[in-house]
mmCIF file of C-alpha atoms and ligand atoms in Angstrom:
data_model
loop_
_atom_site.group_PDB
_atom_site.id
_atom_site.type_symbol
_atom_site.label_atom_id
_atom_site.label_comp_id
_atom_site.label_asym_id
_atom_site.label_seq_id
_atom_site.Cartn_x
_atom_site.Cartn_y
_atom_site.Cartn_z
ATOM 1 C CA MET A 1 89.894 110.297 90.723
ATOM 2 C CA SER A 2 89.733 106.624 91.463
ATOM 3 C CA GLU A 3 92.273 106.834 94.247
ATOM 4 C CA GLN A 4 89.923 109.219 96.035
ATOM 5 C CA SER A 5 86.681 107.430 95.348
ATOM 6 C CA GLU A 6 87.769 104.109 96.854
ATOM 7 C CA LYS A 7 86.071 103.392 100.169
ATOM 8 C CA PRO A 8 88.228 104.332 103.152
ATOM 9 C CA TYR A 9 89.679 101.218 104.706
ATOM 10 C CA ARG A 10 91.735 100.782 107.834
ATOM 11 C CA PRO A 11 93.595 97.574 108.533
ATOM 12 C CA GLU A 12 93.333 96.027 111.953
ATOM 13 C CA PHE A 13 97.094 96.079 112.519
ATOM 14 C CA ALA A 14 99.962 98.278 111.393
ATOM 15 C CA ILE A 15 103.671 98.003 112.080
ATOM 16 C CA LEU A 16 105.400 101.025 113.562
ATOM 17 C CA ASN A 17 109.139 100.857 114.247
ATOM 18 C CA GLY A 18 109.038 97.099 113.947
ATOM 19 C CA GLU A 19 106.184 96.595 116.395
ATOM 20 C CA VAL A 20 102.781 95.196 115.421
ATOM 21 C CA LEU A 21 100.118 97.528 116.845
ATOM 22 C CA PRO A 22 96.394 98.070 116.467
ATOM 23 C CA PHE A 23 96.166 100.582 113.600
ATOM 24 C CA ALA A 24 94.747 103.342 115.821
ATOM 25 C CA GLU A 25 97.735 103.060 118.172
ATOM 26 C CA ALA A 26 100.349 103.476 115.439
ATOM 27 C CA ARG A 27 101.037 107.187 115.977
ATOM 28 C CA ILE A 28 103.999 109.499 115.489
ATOM 29 C CA SER A 29 105.059 112.848 116.968
ATOM 30 C CA ILE A 30 103.258 115.907 115.598
ATOM 31 C CA MET A 31 106.685 117.585 115.397
ATOM 32 C CA ALA A 32 108.393 114.779 113.501
ATOM 33 C CA PRO A 33 110.419 116.247 110.593
ATOM 34 C CA GLY A 34 108.743 113.562 108.523
ATOM 35 C CA LEU A 35 105.605 115.645 108.976
ATOM 36 C CA THR A 36 106.883 119.206 109.496
ATOM 37 C CA PHE A 37 109.473 119.139 106.691
ATOM 38 C CA ALA A 38 108.221 116.227 104.572
ATOM 39 C CA ALA A 39 111.304 114.153 105.467
ATOM 40 C CA THR A 40 109.453 111.015 104.440
ATOM 41 C CA VAL A 41 109.991 108.536 101.641
ATOM 42 C CA PHE A 42 107.851 105.543 100.841
ATOM 43 C CA GLU A 43 106.995 102.652 98.588
ATOM 44 C CA GLY A 44 103.636 101.401 97.406
ATOM 45 C CA LEU A 45 103.451 97.742 96.490
ATOM 46 C CA ARG A 46 100.737 95.356 95.475
ATOM 47 C CA ALA A 47 100.174 91.797 96.555
ATOM 48 C CA TYR A 48 97.954 89.495 94.516
ATOM 49 C CA TRP A 49 95.847 86.718 95.966
ATOM 50 C CA VAL A 50 95.873 83.520 93.901
ATOM 51 C CA GLU A 51 92.991 81.377 95.066
ATOM 52 C CA GLU A 52 94.161 78.103 93.443
ATOM 53 C CA GLU A 53 97.499 78.353 95.234
ATOM 54 C CA GLY A 54 96.092 79.745 98.500
ATOM 55 C CA GLN A 55 98.913 82.237 98.224
ATOM 56 C CA LEU A 56 99.396 86.002 98.361
ATOM 57 C CA HIS A 57 102.177 87.074 95.982
ATOM 58 C CA ILE A 58 103.978 90.372 96.591
ATOM 59 C CA PHE A 59 104.977 91.821 93.237
ATOM 60 C CA ARG A 60 108.630 92.816 92.713
ATOM 61 C CA LEU A 61 109.371 93.317 96.393
ATOM 62 C CA PRO A 62 113.203 93.532 96.074
ATOM 63 C CA GLU A 63 112.927 96.198 93.371
ATOM 64 C CA HIS A 64 110.627 98.309 95.546
ATOM 65 C CA LEU A 65 112.973 97.971 98.518
ATOM 66 C CA GLU A 66 115.974 98.951 96.387
ATOM 67 C CA ARG A 67 114.137 102.079 95.267
ATOM 68 C CA LEU A 68 113.283 102.877 98.871
ATOM 69 C CA GLN A 69 116.969 102.556 99.807
ATOM 70 C CA PHE A 70 117.834 104.994 97.018
ATOM 71 C CA SER A 71 115.205 107.490 98.218
ATOM 72 C CA MET A 72 116.469 107.202 101.812
ATOM 73 C CA ARG A 73 120.068 107.673 100.709
ATOM 74 C CA VAL A 74 119.336 110.883 98.818
ATOM 75 C CA VAL A 75 116.951 112.368 101.410
ATOM 76 C CA GLU A 76 119.393 111.229 104.147
ATOM 77 C CA ILE A 77 117.091 109.233 106.354
ATOM 78 C CA LEU A 78 119.829 107.583 108.384
ATOM 79 C CA PRO A 79 120.637 104.902 109.297
ATOM 80 C CA PRO A 80 118.177 103.213 106.946
ATOM 81 C CA PRO A 81 116.425 100.010 107.963
ATOM 82 C CA THR A 82 117.771 97.043 106.007
ATOM 83 C CA ASN A 83 115.889 95.354 103.194
ATOM 84 C CA SER A 84 115.634 92.167 105.199
ATOM 85 C CA GLU A 85 114.057 94.044 108.138
ATOM 86 C CA LEU A 86 111.584 95.718 105.801
ATOM 87 C CA GLU A 87 110.783 92.504 103.963
ATOM 88 C CA SER A 88 110.042 90.710 107.245
ATOM 89 C CA GLN A 89 107.783 93.558 108.363
ATOM 90 C CA ILE A 90 105.864 93.554 105.090
ATOM 91 C CA ILE A 91 105.206 89.828 105.365
ATOM 92 C CA GLU A 92 104.343 90.219 109.037
ATOM 93 C CA VAL A 93 101.775 92.970 108.441
ATOM 94 C CA LEU A 94 100.069 90.907 105.721
ATOM 95 C CA ARG A 95 99.921 87.884 107.997
ATOM 96 C CA ALA A 96 98.771 89.904 111.036
ATOM 97 C CA ASN A 97 95.852 91.243 108.986
ATOM 98 C CA GLU A 98 95.200 87.799 107.475
ATOM 99 C CA MET A 99 95.130 89.315 104.006
ATOM 100 C CA ARG A 100 93.674 86.847 101.550
ATOM 101 C CA GLU A 101 92.702 89.167 98.717
ATOM 102 C CA ASP A 102 94.433 91.629 96.406
ATOM 103 C CA CYS A 103 95.957 94.344 98.489
ATOM 104 C CA TYR A 104 98.194 97.350 98.637
ATOM 105 C CA ILE A 105 101.150 97.764 100.959
ATOM 106 C CA ARG A 106 102.639 101.093 101.956
ATOM 107 C CA VAL A 107 106.039 101.258 103.600
ATOM 108 C CA GLN A 108 107.212 104.634 104.873
ATOM 109 C CA THR A 109 110.449 105.730 106.447
ATOM 110 C CA PHE A 110 110.702 109.162 107.985
ATOM 111 C CA VAL A 111 112.537 111.351 110.427
ATOM 112 C CA ASP A 112 110.708 110.961 113.710
ATOM 113 C CA ASP A 113 110.527 112.780 117.071
ATOM 114 C CA TRP A 114 111.195 116.563 116.952
ATOM 115 C CA GLY A 115 113.999 117.959 114.869
ATOM 116 C CA GLU A 116 115.327 120.529 112.478
ATOM 117 C CA MET A 117 114.803 120.591 108.756
ATOM 118 C CA ILE A 118 118.083 118.786 108.165
ATOM 119 C CA ALA A 119 117.684 116.198 110.936
ATOM 120 C CA THR A 120 118.468 112.728 109.565
ATOM 121 C CA GLY A 121 117.077 110.680 112.464
ATOM 122 C CA PRO A 122 115.754 109.115 114.556
ATOM 123 C CA VAL A 123 114.349 107.010 111.741
ATOM 124 C CA GLY A 124 110.766 105.853 111.973
ATOM 125 C CA THR A 125 109.301 103.107 109.796
ATOM 126 C CA SER A 126 105.696 102.221 109.224
ATOM 127 C CA VAL A 127 104.131 99.426 107.226
ATOM 128 C CA ILE A 128 100.448 99.045 106.475
ATOM 129 C CA CYS A 129 98.409 96.953 104.078
ATOM 130 C CA ARG A 130 94.868 97.349 102.900
ATOM 131 C CA ARG A 131 92.550 95.514 100.591
ATOM 132 C CA ARG A 132 92.736 96.979 97.115
ATOM 133 C CA PRO A 133 90.894 95.235 94.343
ATOM 134 C CA ARG A 134 91.691 96.070 90.746
ATOM 135 C CA ILE A 135 90.117 99.412 89.882
ATOM 136 C CA PRO A 136 87.150 99.275 87.468
ATOM 137 C CA ALA A 137 88.964 101.692 85.122
ATOM 138 C CA PHE A 138 91.332 98.829 84.242
ATOM 139 C CA GLU A 139 88.432 97.645 82.080
ATOM 140 C CA THR A 140 86.649 100.857 81.227
ATOM 141 C CA GLY A 141 89.470 103.402 80.987
ATOM 142 C CA LYS A 142 89.357 107.071 81.910
ATOM 143 C CA HIS A 143 89.396 110.486 80.346
ATOM 144 C CA PHE A 144 92.517 112.564 81.028
ATOM 145 C CA VAL A 145 93.428 116.242 80.807
ATOM 146 C CA VAL A 146 96.802 117.941 80.540
ATOM 147 C CA SER A 147 97.433 119.738 83.796
ATOM 148 C CA SER A 148 98.246 123.427 84.031
ATOM 149 C CA TRP A 149 100.748 122.488 86.765
ATOM 150 C CA ARG A 150 104.317 121.648 85.660
ATOM 151 C CA ARG A 151 106.191 118.650 87.029
ATOM 152 C CA ASN A 152 108.690 119.378 89.769
ATOM 153 C CA ALA A 153 112.183 119.202 88.271
ATOM 154 C CA ASP A 154 115.065 116.828 89.023
ATOM 155 C CA ASP A 155 117.085 119.809 90.308
ATOM 156 C CA ALA A 156 114.284 121.031 92.593
ATOM 157 C CA SER A 157 112.249 118.210 94.129
ATOM 158 C CA PRO A 158 113.385 115.149 92.175
ATOM 159 C CA PRO A 159 110.522 112.959 90.939
ATOM 160 C CA ARG A 160 112.982 110.028 90.781
ATOM 161 C CA LEU A 161 112.698 109.898 94.563
ATOM 162 C CA LYS A 162 109.532 108.448 95.987
ATOM 163 C CA ALA A 163 109.301 111.228 98.550
ATOM 164 C CA THR A 164 105.989 112.392 99.962
ATOM 165 C CA ALA A 165 107.073 115.994 99.208
ATOM 166 C CA ASN A 166 106.676 115.267 95.484
ATOM 167 C CA TYR A 167 103.025 114.456 95.951
ATOM 168 C CA LEU A 168 102.127 118.094 96.526
ATOM 169 C CA ASN A 169 102.703 118.575 92.801
ATOM 170 C CA SER A 170 100.702 115.407 92.090
ATOM 171 C CA ARG A 171 97.922 116.515 94.393
ATOM 172 C CA LEU A 172 97.557 119.900 92.704
ATOM 173 C CA ALA A 173 97.334 118.224 89.304
ATOM 174 C CA GLY A 174 94.890 115.635 90.621
ATOM 175 C CA LEU A 175 92.656 118.235 92.243
ATOM 176 C CA GLU A 176 92.574 120.265 89.055
ATOM 177 C CA ALA A 177 91.654 117.237 86.931
ATOM 178 C CA ASN A 178 88.973 116.274 89.407
ATOM 179 C CA ARG A 179 87.543 119.798 89.353
ATOM 180 C CA VAL A 180 87.031 119.674 85.592
ATOM 181 C CA GLY A 181 85.459 116.235 85.795
ATOM 182 C CA ALA A 182 88.390 114.319 84.293
ATOM 183 C CA GLY A 183 89.546 110.919 85.548
ATOM 184 C CA GLY A 184 93.235 111.754 85.514
ATOM 185 C CA ALA A 185 95.951 114.301 84.777
ATOM 186 C CA ILE A 186 98.995 114.305 82.520
ATOM 187 C CA ILE A 187 101.717 116.629 83.763
ATOM 188 C CA LEU A 188 104.212 118.330 81.465
ATOM 189 C CA ASN A 189 107.743 119.136 82.558
ATOM 190 C CA ARG A 190 109.439 122.549 82.301
ATOM 191 C CA ASP A 191 110.395 121.785 78.685
ATOM 192 C CA GLY A 192 106.758 121.253 77.814
ATOM 193 C CA SER A 193 107.193 117.505 77.234
ATOM 194 C CA VAL A 194 105.064 114.863 78.879
ATOM 195 C CA SER A 195 106.441 113.673 82.209
ATOM 196 C CA GLU A 196 103.886 111.453 83.946
ATOM 197 C CA GLY A 197 100.604 111.481 85.821
ATOM 198 C CA PRO A 198 100.117 112.183 89.546
ATOM 199 C CA GLY A 199 100.726 108.547 90.491
ATOM 200 C CA GLY A 200 101.768 106.693 87.371
ATOM 201 C CA CYS A 201 103.633 106.770 84.074
ATOM 202 C CA ILE A 202 102.290 107.353 80.583
ATOM 203 C CA PHE A 203 102.604 105.288 77.417
ATOM 204 C CA ILE A 204 101.198 106.254 74.047
ATOM 205 C CA VAL A 205 100.864 104.189 70.869
ATOM 206 C CA ARG A 206 101.603 105.740 67.473
ATOM 207 C CA ASP A 207 101.610 103.735 64.261
ATOM 208 C CA GLY A 208 101.419 100.579 66.340
ATOM 209 C CA ARG A 209 104.566 101.457 68.332
ATOM 210 C CA LEU A 210 104.744 102.118 72.046
ATOM 211 C CA ILE A 211 106.384 105.313 73.255
ATOM 212 C CA THR A 212 106.999 106.377 76.844
ATOM 213 C CA PRO A 213 108.835 109.455 78.155
ATOM 214 C CA PRO A 214 112.440 108.751 79.228
ATOM 215 C CA VAL A 215 113.626 108.610 82.837
ATOM 216 C CA THR A 216 115.056 112.096 82.325
ATOM 217 C CA ALA A 217 111.599 113.596 81.636
ATOM 218 C CA GLY A 218 110.801 114.121 85.330
ATOM 219 C CA ILE A 219 109.308 110.764 86.231
ATOM 220 C CA LEU A 220 109.536 108.204 88.967
ATOM 221 C CA GLU A 221 111.505 105.241 87.628
ATOM 222 C CA SER A 222 108.386 103.161 87.720
ATOM 223 C CA ILE A 223 108.575 99.437 88.294
ATOM 224 C CA THR A 224 105.376 98.928 86.300
ATOM 225 C CA ARG A 225 106.801 100.931 83.392
ATOM 226 C CA GLY A 226 109.943 98.775 83.440
ATOM 227 C CA THR A 227 107.836 95.632 83.613
ATOM 228 C CA LEU A 228 105.742 96.717 80.632
ATOM 229 C CA LEU A 229 108.781 97.569 78.512
ATOM 230 C CA LEU A 230 109.963 93.984 79.034
ATOM 231 C CA LEU A 231 106.536 92.514 78.356
ATOM 232 C CA ALA A 232 106.203 94.612 75.198
ATOM 233 C CA ASP A 233 109.450 93.097 73.965
ATOM 234 C CA ASP A 234 108.153 89.598 74.751
ATOM 235 C CA LEU A 235 105.031 90.360 72.721
ATOM 236 C CA GLY A 236 107.124 91.563 69.783
ATOM 237 C CA LEU A 237 105.923 95.129 70.191
ATOM 238 C CA GLU A 238 108.285 97.938 69.340
ATOM 239 C CA ALA A 239 108.761 100.324 72.253
ATOM 240 C CA SER A 240 110.889 103.427 72.646
ATOM 241 C CA GLU A 241 111.719 105.787 75.473
ATOM 242 C CA ARG A 242 111.754 109.323 74.125
ATOM 243 C CA ASP A 243 110.284 112.763 74.733
ATOM 244 C CA VAL A 244 106.590 113.056 73.988
ATOM 245 C CA GLY A 245 105.156 116.430 72.957
ATOM 246 C CA ARG A 246 101.736 117.524 74.178
ATOM 247 C CA THR A 247 100.141 117.363 70.755
ATOM 248 C CA GLU A 248 101.443 113.823 70.232
ATOM 249 C CA LEU A 249 98.970 112.851 72.926
ATOM 250 C CA TYR A 250 96.210 113.957 70.582
ATOM 251 C CA LEU A 251 97.711 111.959 67.697
ATOM 252 C CA ALA A 252 98.009 108.745 69.696
ATOM 253 C CA GLU A 253 95.868 105.777 68.660
ATOM 254 C CA GLU A 254 96.020 104.499 72.223
ATOM 255 C CA ALA A 255 97.485 105.552 75.528
ATOM 256 C CA PHE A 256 97.533 104.263 79.052
ATOM 257 C CA TYR A 257 98.505 105.242 82.556
ATOM 258 C CA CYS A 258 100.470 102.708 84.594
ATOM 259 C CA GLY A 259 101.679 102.162 88.111
ATOM 260 C CA THR A 260 101.411 99.778 91.006
ATOM 261 C CA GLY A 261 98.040 101.091 92.205
ATOM 262 C CA GLN A 262 96.144 101.510 88.963
ATOM 263 C CA GLU A 263 98.141 98.829 87.113
ATOM 264 C CA ILE A 264 97.239 99.726 83.500
ATOM 265 C CA THR A 265 94.450 102.266 83.001
ATOM 266 C CA PRO A 266 93.449 102.889 79.382
ATOM 267 C CA ILE A 267 93.314 106.585 78.493
ATOM 268 C CA LEU A 268 90.214 107.183 76.399
ATOM 269 C CA SER A 269 90.733 110.846 75.588
ATOM 270 C CA VAL A 270 93.078 113.704 76.346
ATOM 271 C CA ASP A 271 91.643 117.209 76.719
ATOM 272 C CA GLN A 272 88.353 115.827 75.407
ATOM 273 C CA LYS A 273 89.975 114.639 72.188
ATOM 274 C CA PRO A 274 89.247 110.919 71.797
ATOM 275 C CA LEU A 275 92.205 108.608 71.145
ATOM 276 C CA GLY A 276 91.531 106.113 68.371
ATOM 277 C CA ASP A 277 87.894 105.118 68.601
ATOM 278 C CA GLY A 278 87.701 106.371 72.190
ATOM 279 C CA GLN A 279 87.824 102.845 73.617
ATOM 280 C CA PRO A 280 90.702 100.880 75.203
ATOM 281 C CA GLY A 281 92.915 99.839 72.304
ATOM 282 C CA PRO A 282 94.220 96.396 71.259
ATOM 283 C CA ILE A 283 97.837 96.959 72.316
ATOM 284 C CA THR A 284 96.696 98.184 75.737
ATOM 285 C CA ARG A 285 94.541 95.077 76.063
ATOM 286 C CA ARG A 286 97.423 92.767 75.115
ATOM 287 C CA LEU A 287 99.686 94.355 77.700
ATOM 288 C CA GLN A 288 96.962 94.188 80.355
ATOM 289 C CA ALA A 289 96.541 90.463 79.694
ATOM 290 C CA ALA A 290 100.297 89.839 79.816
ATOM 291 C CA TYR A 291 100.628 91.882 83.013
ATOM 292 C CA ASP A 292 97.787 90.019 84.681
ATOM 293 C CA GLY A 293 99.456 86.704 83.828
ATOM 294 C CA VAL A 294 102.721 87.869 85.376
ATOM 295 C CA VAL A 295 101.355 89.358 88.617
ATOM 296 C CA ARG A 296 99.131 86.340 89.243
ATOM 297 C CA GLY A 297 101.943 83.853 88.682
ATOM 298 C CA ARG A 298 100.684 82.277 85.439
ATOM 299 C CA ASP A 299 103.808 83.256 83.521
ATOM 300 C CA ASP A 300 106.640 80.949 84.593
ATOM 301 C CA ARG A 301 109.266 83.239 83.114
ATOM 302 C CA TYR A 302 108.494 85.813 85.800
ATOM 303 C CA ARG A 303 107.706 83.717 88.864
ATOM 304 C CA HIS A 304 110.904 85.066 90.421
ATOM 305 C CA TRP A 305 109.203 88.481 90.636
ATOM 306 C CA LEU A 306 106.758 87.109 93.204
ATOM 307 C CA THR A 307 107.445 86.824 96.925
ATOM 308 C CA GLN A 308 105.182 84.490 98.854
ATOM 309 C CA THR A 309 103.442 85.689 102.007
ATOM 310 C CA TYR A 310 102.381 82.356 103.466
ATOM 311 C CA ASP A 311 104.511 79.230 104.085
HETATM 312 C C1 LIG B 1 104.464 109.814 90.549
HETATM 313 C C2 LIG B 1 104.459 108.364 90.237
HETATM 314 N N1 LIG B 1 104.915 107.958 89.045
HETATM 315 C C3 LIG B 1 104.932 106.661 88.703
HETATM 316 C C4 LIG B 1 104.454 105.704 89.557
HETATM 317 C C5 LIG B 1 104.485 104.279 89.143
HETATM 318 O O1 LIG B 1 105.534 103.635 89.807
HETATM 319 P P1 LIG B 1 105.464 102.086 90.102
HETATM 320 O O2 LIG B 1 105.159 101.433 88.809
HETATM 321 O O3 LIG B 1 106.832 101.751 90.572
HETATM 322 O O4 LIG B 1 104.405 101.893 91.112
HETATM 323 C C6 LIG B 1 103.982 106.074 90.824
HETATM 324 C C7 LIG B 1 103.501 105.114 91.805
HETATM 325 O O5 LIG B 1 102.838 104.168 91.608
HETATM 326 C C8 LIG B 1 103.987 107.430 91.168
HETATM 327 O O6 LIG B 1 103.515 107.833 92.347
#
């Protein structure tokens, strides 16, 4: 999968517990409950470099921090760092690494030191950034398969939380897809409806209308998904949030996978059944263009979604 095939990249500096350190020195205890019991939550954000402005724009930073607060509250990582502390650290890590290209930011909070399964602190925080250009599949699309793994349920390991524990399920689905030579996986929930992919949400197009599984289908409440629902409305496209059956995937004229990392990846086929003419479709292309305009600051209506890195 693309996430795996990107070249490994380590930033020069990371921030651990508020302190800027050389990346190699940012280390935590091997007995931290964040590691031993997966008491870790995180956010993945993107920042976009706009050459004409000499500016790096962080996309929807407050929304990501709000989601992180929600994850910390439910997993009980206490006391949580404040949004203003986290925002300052994100800007600081970008500046320390002199990021002047499209990049990815990962913020993690976890239970540190050595503790029991239900330990709530001490709270560790880490912030890293790394260069992350747009993936080529944004243009070319990928072939997907329906996974034999079922999505973890809201009453077991809730996908609404961005908790590292949930990524075991994603990893199993991703490994399986990779093994059969597919570019991505679509995971069904216990009811047999489409939930999402390992690291992004799914939209299909039927009869010219967009459909995406609801937030009760076992998905992360994706910021990209929310953004695209708004942009679809702006473009006069009809969009609904409702359950999607497996075989509807095969009926779709178009489909795409969306999230911060992959942005909008056209889905060319599902289980080797081509969608439409097997190429990225026109509605997908319109949304990609609108999204690009928003994240790169060309759409004045959404400038407030961008946080500037440099003064
Ligand atoms: C499981 C999962 N679903 C959906 C998404 C998309 O969420 P967002 O658009 O907020 O990045 C992600 C992360 O990108 C994810 O890991």
